[in-house]
Short mmCIF file of C-alpha atoms (C1' of nucleotides) in Angstrom, two decimals:
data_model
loop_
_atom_site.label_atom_id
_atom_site.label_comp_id
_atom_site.label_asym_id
_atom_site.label_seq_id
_atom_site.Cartn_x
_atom_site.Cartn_y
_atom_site.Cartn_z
CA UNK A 1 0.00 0.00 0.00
CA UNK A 2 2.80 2.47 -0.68
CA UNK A 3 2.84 4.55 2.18
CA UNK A 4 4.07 7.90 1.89
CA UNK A 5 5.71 9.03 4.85
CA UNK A 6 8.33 10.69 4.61
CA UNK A 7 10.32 9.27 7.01
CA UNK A 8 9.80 6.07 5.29
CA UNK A 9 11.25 6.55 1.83
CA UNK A 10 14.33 5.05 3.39
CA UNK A 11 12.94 2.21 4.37
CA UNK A 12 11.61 1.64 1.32
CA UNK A 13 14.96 1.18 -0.11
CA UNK A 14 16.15 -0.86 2.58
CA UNK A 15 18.07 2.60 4.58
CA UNK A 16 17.37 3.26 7.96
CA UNK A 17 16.32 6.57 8.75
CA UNK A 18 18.69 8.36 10.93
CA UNK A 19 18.35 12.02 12.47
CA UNK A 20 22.02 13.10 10.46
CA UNK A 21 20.03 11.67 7.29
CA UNK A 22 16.86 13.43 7.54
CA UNK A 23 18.82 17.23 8.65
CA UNK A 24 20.61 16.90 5.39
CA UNK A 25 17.97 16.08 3.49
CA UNK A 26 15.87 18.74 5.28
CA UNK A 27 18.72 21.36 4.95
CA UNK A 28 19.06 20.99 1.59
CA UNK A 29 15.34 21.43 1.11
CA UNK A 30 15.49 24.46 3.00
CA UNK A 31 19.06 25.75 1.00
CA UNK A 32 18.84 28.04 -2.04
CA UNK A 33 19.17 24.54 -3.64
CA UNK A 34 22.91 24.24 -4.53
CA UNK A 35 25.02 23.36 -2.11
CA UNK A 36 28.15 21.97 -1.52
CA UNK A 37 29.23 19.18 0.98
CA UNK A 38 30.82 21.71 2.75
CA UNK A 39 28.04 24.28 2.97
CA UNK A 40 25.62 21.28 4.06
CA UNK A 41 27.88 20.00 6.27
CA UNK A 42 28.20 23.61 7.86
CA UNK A 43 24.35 24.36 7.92
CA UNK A 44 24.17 20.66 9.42
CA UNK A 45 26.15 21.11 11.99
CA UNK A 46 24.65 24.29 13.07
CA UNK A 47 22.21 22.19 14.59
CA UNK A 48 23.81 19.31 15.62
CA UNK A 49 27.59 20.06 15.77
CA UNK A 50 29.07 16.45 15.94
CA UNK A 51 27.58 15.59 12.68
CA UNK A 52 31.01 14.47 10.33
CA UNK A 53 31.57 15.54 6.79
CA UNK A 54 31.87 11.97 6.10
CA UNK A 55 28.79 11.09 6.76
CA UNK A 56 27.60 14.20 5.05
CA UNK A 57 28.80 12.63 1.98
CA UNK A 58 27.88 9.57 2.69
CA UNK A 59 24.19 10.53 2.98
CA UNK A 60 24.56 12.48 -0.21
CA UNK A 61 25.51 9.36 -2.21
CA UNK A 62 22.47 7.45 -0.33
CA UNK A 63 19.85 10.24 -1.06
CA UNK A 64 21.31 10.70 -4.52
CA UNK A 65 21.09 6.64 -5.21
CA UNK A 66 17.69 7.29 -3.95
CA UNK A 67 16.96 9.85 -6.65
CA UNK A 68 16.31 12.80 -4.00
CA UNK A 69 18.81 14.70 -4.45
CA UNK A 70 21.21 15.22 -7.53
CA UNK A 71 24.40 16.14 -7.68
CA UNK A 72 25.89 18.67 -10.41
CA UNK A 73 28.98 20.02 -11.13
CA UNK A 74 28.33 23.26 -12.60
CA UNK A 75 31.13 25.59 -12.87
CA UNK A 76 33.37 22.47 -13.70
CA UNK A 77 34.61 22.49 -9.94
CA UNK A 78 33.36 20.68 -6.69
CA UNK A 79 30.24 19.28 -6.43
CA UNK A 80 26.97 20.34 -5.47
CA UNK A 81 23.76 19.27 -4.90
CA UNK A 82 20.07 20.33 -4.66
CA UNK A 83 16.88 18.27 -3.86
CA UNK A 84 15.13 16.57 -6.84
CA UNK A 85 11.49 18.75 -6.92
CA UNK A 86 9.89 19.18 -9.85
CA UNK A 87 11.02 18.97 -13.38
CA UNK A 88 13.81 18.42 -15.15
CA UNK A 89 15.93 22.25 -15.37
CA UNK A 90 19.07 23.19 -15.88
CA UNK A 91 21.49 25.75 -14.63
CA UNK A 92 23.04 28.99 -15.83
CA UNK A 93 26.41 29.96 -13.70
CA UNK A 94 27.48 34.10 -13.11
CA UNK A 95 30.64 33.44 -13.64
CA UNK A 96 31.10 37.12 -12.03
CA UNK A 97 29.37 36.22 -9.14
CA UNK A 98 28.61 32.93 -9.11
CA UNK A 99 24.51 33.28 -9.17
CA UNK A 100 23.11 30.46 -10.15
CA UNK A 101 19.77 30.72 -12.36
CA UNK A 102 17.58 27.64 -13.34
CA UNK A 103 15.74 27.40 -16.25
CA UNK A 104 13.79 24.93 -18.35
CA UNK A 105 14.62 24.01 -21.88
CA UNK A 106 12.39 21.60 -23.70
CA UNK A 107 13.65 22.05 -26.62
CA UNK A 108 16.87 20.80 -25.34
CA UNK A 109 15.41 17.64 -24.45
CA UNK A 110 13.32 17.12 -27.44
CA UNK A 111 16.86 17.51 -29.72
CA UNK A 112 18.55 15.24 -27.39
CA UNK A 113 16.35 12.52 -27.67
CA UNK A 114 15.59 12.82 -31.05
CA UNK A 115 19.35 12.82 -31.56
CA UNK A 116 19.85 9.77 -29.62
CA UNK A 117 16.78 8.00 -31.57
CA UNK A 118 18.95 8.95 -34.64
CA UNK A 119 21.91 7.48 -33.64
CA UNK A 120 20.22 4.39 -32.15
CA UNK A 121 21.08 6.04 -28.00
CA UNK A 122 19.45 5.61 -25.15
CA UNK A 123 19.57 9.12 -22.89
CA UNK A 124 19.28 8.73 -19.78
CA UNK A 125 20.72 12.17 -18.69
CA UNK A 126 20.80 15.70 -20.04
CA UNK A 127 23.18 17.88 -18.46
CA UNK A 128 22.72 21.49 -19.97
CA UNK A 129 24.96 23.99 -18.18
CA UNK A 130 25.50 27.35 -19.28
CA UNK A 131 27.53 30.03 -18.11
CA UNK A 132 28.36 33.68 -18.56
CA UNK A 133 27.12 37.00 -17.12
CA UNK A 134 23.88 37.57 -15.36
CA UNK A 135 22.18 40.76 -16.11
CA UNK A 136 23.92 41.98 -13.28
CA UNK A 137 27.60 41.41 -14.25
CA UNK A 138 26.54 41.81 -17.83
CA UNK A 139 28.73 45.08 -17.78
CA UNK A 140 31.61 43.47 -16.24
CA UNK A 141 31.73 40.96 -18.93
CA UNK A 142 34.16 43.73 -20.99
CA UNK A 143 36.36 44.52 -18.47
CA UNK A 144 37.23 40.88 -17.67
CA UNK A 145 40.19 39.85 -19.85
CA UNK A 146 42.99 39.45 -17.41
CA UNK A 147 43.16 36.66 -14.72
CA UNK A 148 40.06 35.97 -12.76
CA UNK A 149 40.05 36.65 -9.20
CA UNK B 1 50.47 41.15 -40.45
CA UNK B 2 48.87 38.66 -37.87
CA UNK B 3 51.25 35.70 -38.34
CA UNK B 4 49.77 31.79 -38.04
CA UNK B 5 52.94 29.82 -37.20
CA UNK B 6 51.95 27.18 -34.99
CA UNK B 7 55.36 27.69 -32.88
CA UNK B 8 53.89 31.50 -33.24
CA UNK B 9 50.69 31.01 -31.16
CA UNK B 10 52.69 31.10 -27.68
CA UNK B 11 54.78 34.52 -28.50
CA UNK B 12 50.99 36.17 -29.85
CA UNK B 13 50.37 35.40 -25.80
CA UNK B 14 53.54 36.39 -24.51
CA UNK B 15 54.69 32.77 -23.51
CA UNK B 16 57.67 30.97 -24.04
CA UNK B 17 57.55 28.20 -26.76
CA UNK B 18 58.86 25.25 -25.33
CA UNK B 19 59.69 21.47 -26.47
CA UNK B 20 56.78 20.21 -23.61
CA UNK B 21 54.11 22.63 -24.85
CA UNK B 22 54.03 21.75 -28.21
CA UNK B 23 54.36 18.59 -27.86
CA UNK B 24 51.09 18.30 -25.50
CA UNK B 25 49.78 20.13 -28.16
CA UNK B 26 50.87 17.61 -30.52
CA UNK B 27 49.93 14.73 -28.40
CA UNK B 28 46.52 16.20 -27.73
CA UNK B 29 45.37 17.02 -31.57
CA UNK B 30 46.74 13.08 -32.84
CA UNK B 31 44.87 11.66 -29.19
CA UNK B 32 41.37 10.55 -30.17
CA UNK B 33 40.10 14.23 -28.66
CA UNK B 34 39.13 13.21 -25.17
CA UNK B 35 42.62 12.06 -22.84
CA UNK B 36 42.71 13.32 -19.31
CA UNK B 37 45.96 14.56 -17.86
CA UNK B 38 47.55 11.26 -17.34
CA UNK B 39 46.74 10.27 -20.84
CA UNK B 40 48.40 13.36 -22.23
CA UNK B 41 51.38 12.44 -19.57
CA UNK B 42 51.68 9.17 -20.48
CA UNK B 43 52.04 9.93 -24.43
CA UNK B 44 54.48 12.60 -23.48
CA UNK B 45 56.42 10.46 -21.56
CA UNK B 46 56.54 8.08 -24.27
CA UNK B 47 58.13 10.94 -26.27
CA UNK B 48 60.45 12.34 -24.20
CA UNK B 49 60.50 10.52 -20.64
CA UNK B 50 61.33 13.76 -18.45
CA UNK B 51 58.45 15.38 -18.83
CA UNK B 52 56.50 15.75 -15.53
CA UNK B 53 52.92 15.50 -14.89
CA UNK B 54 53.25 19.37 -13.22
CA UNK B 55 54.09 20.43 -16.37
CA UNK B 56 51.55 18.97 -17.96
CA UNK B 57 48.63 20.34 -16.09
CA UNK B 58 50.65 23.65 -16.04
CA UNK B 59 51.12 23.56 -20.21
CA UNK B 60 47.23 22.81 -20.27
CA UNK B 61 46.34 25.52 -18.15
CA UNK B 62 48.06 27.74 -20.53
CA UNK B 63 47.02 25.61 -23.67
CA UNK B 64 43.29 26.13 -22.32
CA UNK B 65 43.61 29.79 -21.39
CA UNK B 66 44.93 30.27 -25.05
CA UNK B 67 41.77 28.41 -25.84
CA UNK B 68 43.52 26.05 -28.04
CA UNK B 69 42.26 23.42 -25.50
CA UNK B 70 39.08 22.43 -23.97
CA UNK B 71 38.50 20.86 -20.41
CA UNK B 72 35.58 18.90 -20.15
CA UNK B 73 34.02 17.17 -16.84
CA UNK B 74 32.19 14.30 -19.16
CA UNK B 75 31.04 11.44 -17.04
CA UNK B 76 31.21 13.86 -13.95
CA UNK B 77 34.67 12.60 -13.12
CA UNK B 78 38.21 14.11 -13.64
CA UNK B 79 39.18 16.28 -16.61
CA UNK B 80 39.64 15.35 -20.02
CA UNK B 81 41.14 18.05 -22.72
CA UNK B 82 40.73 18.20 -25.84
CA UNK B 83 41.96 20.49 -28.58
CA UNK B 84 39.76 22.90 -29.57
CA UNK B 85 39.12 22.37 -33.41
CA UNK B 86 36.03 23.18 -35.77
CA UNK B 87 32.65 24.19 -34.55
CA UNK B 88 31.40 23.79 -30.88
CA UNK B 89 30.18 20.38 -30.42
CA UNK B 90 28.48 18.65 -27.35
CA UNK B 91 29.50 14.75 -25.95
CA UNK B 92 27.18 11.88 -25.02
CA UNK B 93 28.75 9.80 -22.94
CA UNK B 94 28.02 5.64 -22.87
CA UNK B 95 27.44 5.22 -19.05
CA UNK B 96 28.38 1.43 -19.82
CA UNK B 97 31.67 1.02 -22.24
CA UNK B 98 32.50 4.38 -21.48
CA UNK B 99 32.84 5.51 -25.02
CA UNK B 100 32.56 9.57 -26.18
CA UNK B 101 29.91 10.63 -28.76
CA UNK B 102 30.35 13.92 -30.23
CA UNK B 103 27.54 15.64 -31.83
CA UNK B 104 26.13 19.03 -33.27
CA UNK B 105 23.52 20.83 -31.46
CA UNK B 106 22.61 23.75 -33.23
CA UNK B 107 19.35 24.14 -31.63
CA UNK B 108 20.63 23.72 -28.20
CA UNK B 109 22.71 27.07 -28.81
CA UNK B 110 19.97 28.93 -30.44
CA UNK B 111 17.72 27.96 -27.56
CA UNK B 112 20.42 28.63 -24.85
CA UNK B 113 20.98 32.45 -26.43
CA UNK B 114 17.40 32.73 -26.72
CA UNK B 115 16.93 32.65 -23.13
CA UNK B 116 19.81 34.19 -22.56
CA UNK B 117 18.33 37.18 -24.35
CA UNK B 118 14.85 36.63 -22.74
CA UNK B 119 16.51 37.29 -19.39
CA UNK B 120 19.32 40.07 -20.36
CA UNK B 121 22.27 36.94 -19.51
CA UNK B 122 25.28 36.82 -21.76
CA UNK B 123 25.75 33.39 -22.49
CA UNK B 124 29.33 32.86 -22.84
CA UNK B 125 29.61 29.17 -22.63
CA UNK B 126 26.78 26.03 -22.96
CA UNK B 127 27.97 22.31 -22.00
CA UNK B 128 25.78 19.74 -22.99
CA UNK B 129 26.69 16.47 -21.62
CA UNK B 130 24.45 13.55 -22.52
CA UNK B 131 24.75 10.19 -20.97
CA UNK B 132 23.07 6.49 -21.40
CA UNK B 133 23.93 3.84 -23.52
CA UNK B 134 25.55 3.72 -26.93
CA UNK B 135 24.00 1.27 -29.56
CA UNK B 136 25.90 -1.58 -28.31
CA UNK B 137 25.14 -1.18 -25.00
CA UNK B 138 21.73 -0.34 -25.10
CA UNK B 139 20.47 -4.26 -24.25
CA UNK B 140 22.22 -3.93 -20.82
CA UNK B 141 20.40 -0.48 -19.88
CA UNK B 142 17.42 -2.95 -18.33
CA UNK B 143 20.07 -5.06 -16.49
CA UNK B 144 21.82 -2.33 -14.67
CA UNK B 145 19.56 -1.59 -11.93
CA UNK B 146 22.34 -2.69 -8.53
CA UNK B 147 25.79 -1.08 -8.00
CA UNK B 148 27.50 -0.65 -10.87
CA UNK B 149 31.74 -1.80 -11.22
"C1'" DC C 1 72.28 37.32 -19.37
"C1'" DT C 2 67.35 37.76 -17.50
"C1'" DG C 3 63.51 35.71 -16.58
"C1'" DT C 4 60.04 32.35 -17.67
"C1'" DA C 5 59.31 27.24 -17.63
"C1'" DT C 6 60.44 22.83 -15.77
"C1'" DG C 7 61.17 18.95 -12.47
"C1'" DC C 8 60.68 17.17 -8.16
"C1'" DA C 9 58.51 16.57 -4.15
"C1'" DA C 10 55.65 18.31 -0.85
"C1'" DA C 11 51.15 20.66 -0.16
"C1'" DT C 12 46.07 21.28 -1.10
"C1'" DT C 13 41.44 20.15 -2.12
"C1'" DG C 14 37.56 17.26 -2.51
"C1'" DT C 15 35.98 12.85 -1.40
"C1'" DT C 16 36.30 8.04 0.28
"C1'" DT C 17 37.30 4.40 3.62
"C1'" DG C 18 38.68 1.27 7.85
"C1'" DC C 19 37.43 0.38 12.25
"C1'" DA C 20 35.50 0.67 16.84
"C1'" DA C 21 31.58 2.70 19.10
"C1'" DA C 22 26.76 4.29 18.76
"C1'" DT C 23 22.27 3.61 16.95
"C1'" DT C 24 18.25 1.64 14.53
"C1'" DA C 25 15.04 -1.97 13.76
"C1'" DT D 1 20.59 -8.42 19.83
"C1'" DA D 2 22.15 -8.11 15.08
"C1'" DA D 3 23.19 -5.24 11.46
"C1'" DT D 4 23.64 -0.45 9.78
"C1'" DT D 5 25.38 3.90 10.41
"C1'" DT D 6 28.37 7.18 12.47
"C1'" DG D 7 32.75 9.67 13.88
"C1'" DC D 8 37.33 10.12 13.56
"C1'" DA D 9 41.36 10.01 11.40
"C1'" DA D 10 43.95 8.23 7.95
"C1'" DA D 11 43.91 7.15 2.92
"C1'" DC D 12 43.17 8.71 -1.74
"C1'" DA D 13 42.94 10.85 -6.32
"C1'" DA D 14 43.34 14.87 -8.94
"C1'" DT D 15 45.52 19.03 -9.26
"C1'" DT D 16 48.50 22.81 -7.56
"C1'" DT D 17 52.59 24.97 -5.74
"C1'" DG D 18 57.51 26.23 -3.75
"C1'" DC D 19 61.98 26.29 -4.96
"C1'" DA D 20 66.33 25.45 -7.24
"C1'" DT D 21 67.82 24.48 -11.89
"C1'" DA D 22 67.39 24.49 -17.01
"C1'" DC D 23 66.36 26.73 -21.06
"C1'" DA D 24 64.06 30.36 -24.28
"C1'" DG D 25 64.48 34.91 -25.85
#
DNA sequence: CTGTATGCAAATTGTTTGCAAATTA
DNA sequence: TAATTTGCAAACAATTTGCATACAG
């Protein structure tokens, strides 16, 4: 009978369902929605302090193999992750300062998988990351052509 | 009078033409397009044994920064470089044998501008990374379901 | 010659892992 | 109580960096 409690969706994978696994999960419900390990482990232990980063990334991996939470790499660095809610987006990356804009793009998907039908591929995953200057930074987007930073 | 001598490309930058940098170069446009740094390394070496791995991430810093090279993050993992040749192409990635698709993706760009355009970003850069299973792998997409490796 | 580039090894960063103790079911 | 999960610290992999030496300009 499928229950839906929430505490329960790791039982229904065979987890057990810890306090450290439910703050992380919460916290990253509650975060802007990309996060790193470090910034969850950080928020995490503001509210239980002896919470470890290893088990921070341990749960990660657990709620990610559970499909709650995905994990992205988006300016090409370290990874971060935001809770699976809706539909499918992708991200746009500032790379003046570093805001992070969602956005849909069906029309991505449709050309991916009619591209893989084409070529006789099965996608399973569309990454679509863009990046440049927000309409914020837009100006600064001149001025940048020595080293970053 | 804009010169094109490939030894010419480092002095247009104001650095040094050296014996390791052109041969990553070298190593990188005859690789099959997609080697990560110990790939590159290990072809050097084969070359010219003295070459150090430093060097090579250094030279591909600079090769990349010249934008004669591309990093990539394809199956989320460590980088792979490859030289930056024709037009801007995307990769799918074969979550199974592990092998690199490239395609074109015009309408990906034209929708990713669009948008940008639609919300006053300057899109500067779009990765699309597709993953699943090539043709040949495609029967084993059911099987894979436990841990994978 | 002057200074940038290299080699080597040590340092960093991000993430994973072994093991004993704590916790869940 | 039996089996996961956690914490801690040590292990790791990928990449970067300090410094003395080698080489390009």
């Amino acid at each position: 009978m499928t229950v839906h409690k929430s505490e329960d969706v790791f039982h229904k994978v065979g987890r057990r369902s810890t306090t450290q696994r439910r703050l992380i999960l919460e916290v990253l419900k509650q975060g802007n929605g990309h996060l790193d390990a470090e910034a969850v482990h950080d928020r995490v232990k503001a509210r239980d302090p002896r919470v470890s980063l290893a088990t921070v990334y341990r749960s990660l991996t657990v709620l990610e193999e559970m499909g709650l939470v995905a994990r992205h790499n988006l300016g090409e660095e370290h990874g971060h992750f935001e809770p699976v809610v809706g539909g499918t987006h992708y991200h746009f990356t500032c790379r003046a300062c570093g805001a992070v804009i969602e956005f849909q793009a069906p029309e991505a998907m449709r050309a991916a998988h009619r591209l893989g039908a084409l070529k006789g591929i099965v996608v399973t995953d569309i990454r679509l990351n863009l990046s440049g200057y927000c309409k914020k930074c837009r100006n600064l987007a001149r001025k940048e052509s020595g080293r970053k930073e």
